[in-house]
């Protein structure tokens, strides 16, 4: 017997708060957080720059700062650590 999603209802998405304590402890700025969310979405520096209306070279600074603050050497490592800390979904 098939019961559709309309009958049983859809699961409600859990609220995501972004772990403000971890952000503050690491000293992540609002610009760095915006860049981190874009990195988590799989965007390149060039795509992030277009999204934030800045130069691609301007994106490199927050990326480098995030790597240092998250003690990461790669984008994937930074995202994994940010997810573990609950900074990005």
PDB file of C-alpha atoms in Angstrom:
ATOM      1  CA  UNK A   1       0.000   0.000   0.000  1.00  0.00           C
ATOM      2  CA  UNK A   2       1.395   3.353  -1.048  1.00  0.00           C
ATOM      3  CA  UNK A   3       0.764   6.329   1.189  1.00  0.00           C
ATOM      4  CA  UNK A   4       1.770   9.646  -0.297  1.00  0.00           C
ATOM      5  CA  UNK A   5       3.490  12.561   1.377  1.00  0.00           C
ATOM      6  CA  UNK A   6       0.230  14.519   1.399  1.00  0.00           C
ATOM      7  CA  UNK A   7      -1.379  11.907   3.625  1.00  0.00           C
ATOM      8  CA  UNK A   8       1.417  11.576   6.177  1.00  0.00           C
ATOM      9  CA  UNK A   9       2.739  15.112   5.864  1.00  0.00           C
ATOM     10  CA  UNK A  10       6.185  16.343   4.998  1.00  0.00           C
ATOM     11  CA  UNK A  11       8.888  16.472   7.626  1.00  0.00           C
ATOM     12  CA  UNK A  12       9.396  20.002   8.880  1.00  0.00           C
ATOM     13  CA  UNK A  13      12.883  21.338   8.255  1.00  0.00           C
ATOM     14  CA  UNK A  14      14.835  21.764  11.439  1.00  0.00           C
ATOM     15  CA  UNK A  15      15.808  25.284  12.318  1.00  0.00           C
ATOM     16  CA  UNK A  16      19.439  26.146  11.757  1.00  0.00           C
ATOM     17  CA  UNK A  17      21.012  28.789  13.972  1.00  0.00           C
ATOM     18  CA  UNK A  18      24.574  28.819  12.604  1.00  0.00           C
ATOM     19  CA  UNK A  19      26.179  28.313  16.050  1.00  0.00           C
ATOM     20  CA  UNK A  20      26.885  31.940  16.887  1.00  0.00           C
ATOM     21  CA  UNK A  21      29.106  30.888  19.809  1.00  0.00           C
ATOM     22  CA  UNK A  22      31.476  28.996  17.509  1.00  0.00           C
ATOM     23  CA  UNK A  23      31.506  31.896  15.059  1.00  0.00           C
ATOM     24  CA  UNK A  24      32.389  34.315  17.846  1.00  0.00           C
ATOM     25  CA  UNK A  25      35.015  31.994  19.342  1.00  0.00           C
ATOM     26  CA  UNK A  26      36.717  31.645  15.958  1.00  0.00           C
ATOM     27  CA  UNK A  27      36.278  35.331  15.140  1.00  0.00           C
ATOM     28  CA  UNK A  28      34.488  34.716  11.844  1.00  0.00           C
ATOM     29  CA  UNK A  29      33.380  38.018  10.321  1.00  0.00           C
ATOM     30  CA  UNK A  30      30.061  38.472   8.486  1.00  0.00           C
ATOM     31  CA  UNK A  31      31.917  38.619   5.129  1.00  0.00           C
ATOM     32  CA  UNK A  32      33.818  35.426   5.946  1.00  0.00           C
ATOM     33  CA  UNK A  33      30.554  33.757   6.914  1.00  0.00           C
ATOM     34  CA  UNK A  34      28.973  34.776   3.610  1.00  0.00           C
ATOM     35  CA  UNK A  35      31.985  33.378   1.743  1.00  0.00           C
ATOM     36  CA  UNK A  36      31.854  30.187   3.823  1.00  0.00           C
ATOM     37  CA  UNK A  37      28.212  29.634   2.875  1.00  0.00           C
ATOM     38  CA  UNK A  38      29.087  30.136  -0.790  1.00  0.00           C
ATOM     39  CA  UNK A  39      32.001  27.684  -0.518  1.00  0.00           C
ATOM     40  CA  UNK A  40      29.637  25.184   1.120  1.00  0.00           C
ATOM     41  CA  UNK A  41      27.314  25.617  -1.857  1.00  0.00           C
ATOM     42  CA  UNK A  42      30.196  24.478  -4.083  1.00  0.00           C
ATOM     43  CA  UNK A  43      30.946  27.799  -5.738  1.00  0.00           C
ATOM     44  CA  UNK A  44      34.350  28.843  -7.045  1.00  0.00           C
ATOM     45  CA  UNK A  45      36.078  32.087  -6.069  1.00  0.00           C
ATOM     46  CA  UNK A  46      34.964  33.605  -9.367  1.00  0.00           C
ATOM     47  CA  UNK A  47      31.334  32.609  -8.751  1.00  0.00           C
ATOM     48  CA  UNK A  48      31.485  33.861  -5.155  1.00  0.00           C
ATOM     49  CA  UNK A  49      32.894  37.178  -6.374  1.00  0.00           C
ATOM     50  CA  UNK A  50      30.025  37.551  -8.835  1.00  0.00           C
ATOM     51  CA  UNK A  51      27.477  36.693  -6.129  1.00  0.00           C
ATOM     52  CA  UNK A  52      28.955  39.212  -3.663  1.00  0.00           C
ATOM     53  CA  UNK A  53      29.692  41.872  -6.309  1.00  0.00           C
ATOM     54  CA  UNK A  54      33.425  41.997  -5.588  1.00  0.00           C
ATOM     55  CA  UNK A  55      36.627  41.136  -7.429  1.00  0.00           C
ATOM     56  CA  UNK A  56      37.756  37.483  -7.453  1.00  0.00           C
ATOM     57  CA  UNK A  57      40.966  38.669  -5.790  1.00  0.00           C
ATOM     58  CA  UNK A  58      38.888  40.185  -2.982  1.00  0.00           C
ATOM     59  CA  UNK A  59      37.402  36.758  -2.240  1.00  0.00           C
ATOM     60  CA  UNK A  60      40.833  35.247  -1.645  1.00  0.00           C
ATOM     61  CA  UNK A  61      41.386  37.113   1.636  1.00  0.00           C
ATOM     62  CA  UNK A  62      38.302  35.799   3.468  1.00  0.00           C
ATOM     63  CA  UNK A  63      38.997  32.317   2.085  1.00  0.00           C
ATOM     64  CA  UNK A  64      42.560  32.416   3.440  1.00  0.00           C
ATOM     65  CA  UNK A  65      41.294  33.766   6.785  1.00  0.00           C
ATOM     66  CA  UNK A  66      38.737  30.953   7.003  1.00  0.00           C
ATOM     67  CA  UNK A  67      41.402  28.340   6.310  1.00  0.00           C
ATOM     68  CA  UNK A  68      43.485  29.766   9.140  1.00  0.00           C
ATOM     69  CA  UNK A  69      40.594  30.100  11.593  1.00  0.00           C
ATOM     70  CA  UNK A  70      39.270  26.610  10.842  1.00  0.00           C
ATOM     71  CA  UNK A  71      42.796  25.145  10.730  1.00  0.00           C
ATOM     72  CA  UNK A  72      42.165  23.809   7.240  1.00  0.00           C
ATOM     73  CA  UNK A  73      44.317  23.481   4.130  1.00  0.00           C
ATOM     74  CA  UNK A  74      41.560  22.741   1.597  1.00  0.00           C
ATOM     75  CA  UNK A  75      38.057  23.988   0.903  1.00  0.00           C
ATOM     76  CA  UNK A  76      36.541  20.581   1.628  1.00  0.00           C
ATOM     77  CA  UNK A  77      38.353  20.381   4.954  1.00  0.00           C
ATOM     78  CA  UNK A  78      37.132  23.866   5.906  1.00  0.00           C
ATOM     79  CA  UNK A  79      33.546  22.937   5.056  1.00  0.00           C
ATOM     80  CA  UNK A  80      33.718  19.673   6.982  1.00  0.00           C
ATOM     81  CA  UNK A  81      35.037  21.470  10.068  1.00  0.00           C
ATOM     82  CA  UNK A  82      32.417  24.215   9.732  1.00  0.00           C
ATOM     83  CA  UNK A  83      29.677  21.575   9.493  1.00  0.00           C
ATOM     84  CA  UNK A  84      31.023  19.739  12.537  1.00  0.00           C
ATOM     85  CA  UNK A  85      30.862  23.033  14.459  1.00  0.00           C
ATOM     86  CA  UNK A  86      27.364  23.738  13.153  1.00  0.00           C
ATOM     87  CA  UNK A  87      28.392  26.954  11.389  1.00  0.00           C
ATOM     88  CA  UNK A  88      26.993  25.852   8.033  1.00  0.00           C
ATOM     89  CA  UNK A  89      24.203  23.335   7.373  1.00  0.00           C
TER      90      UNK A  89
END
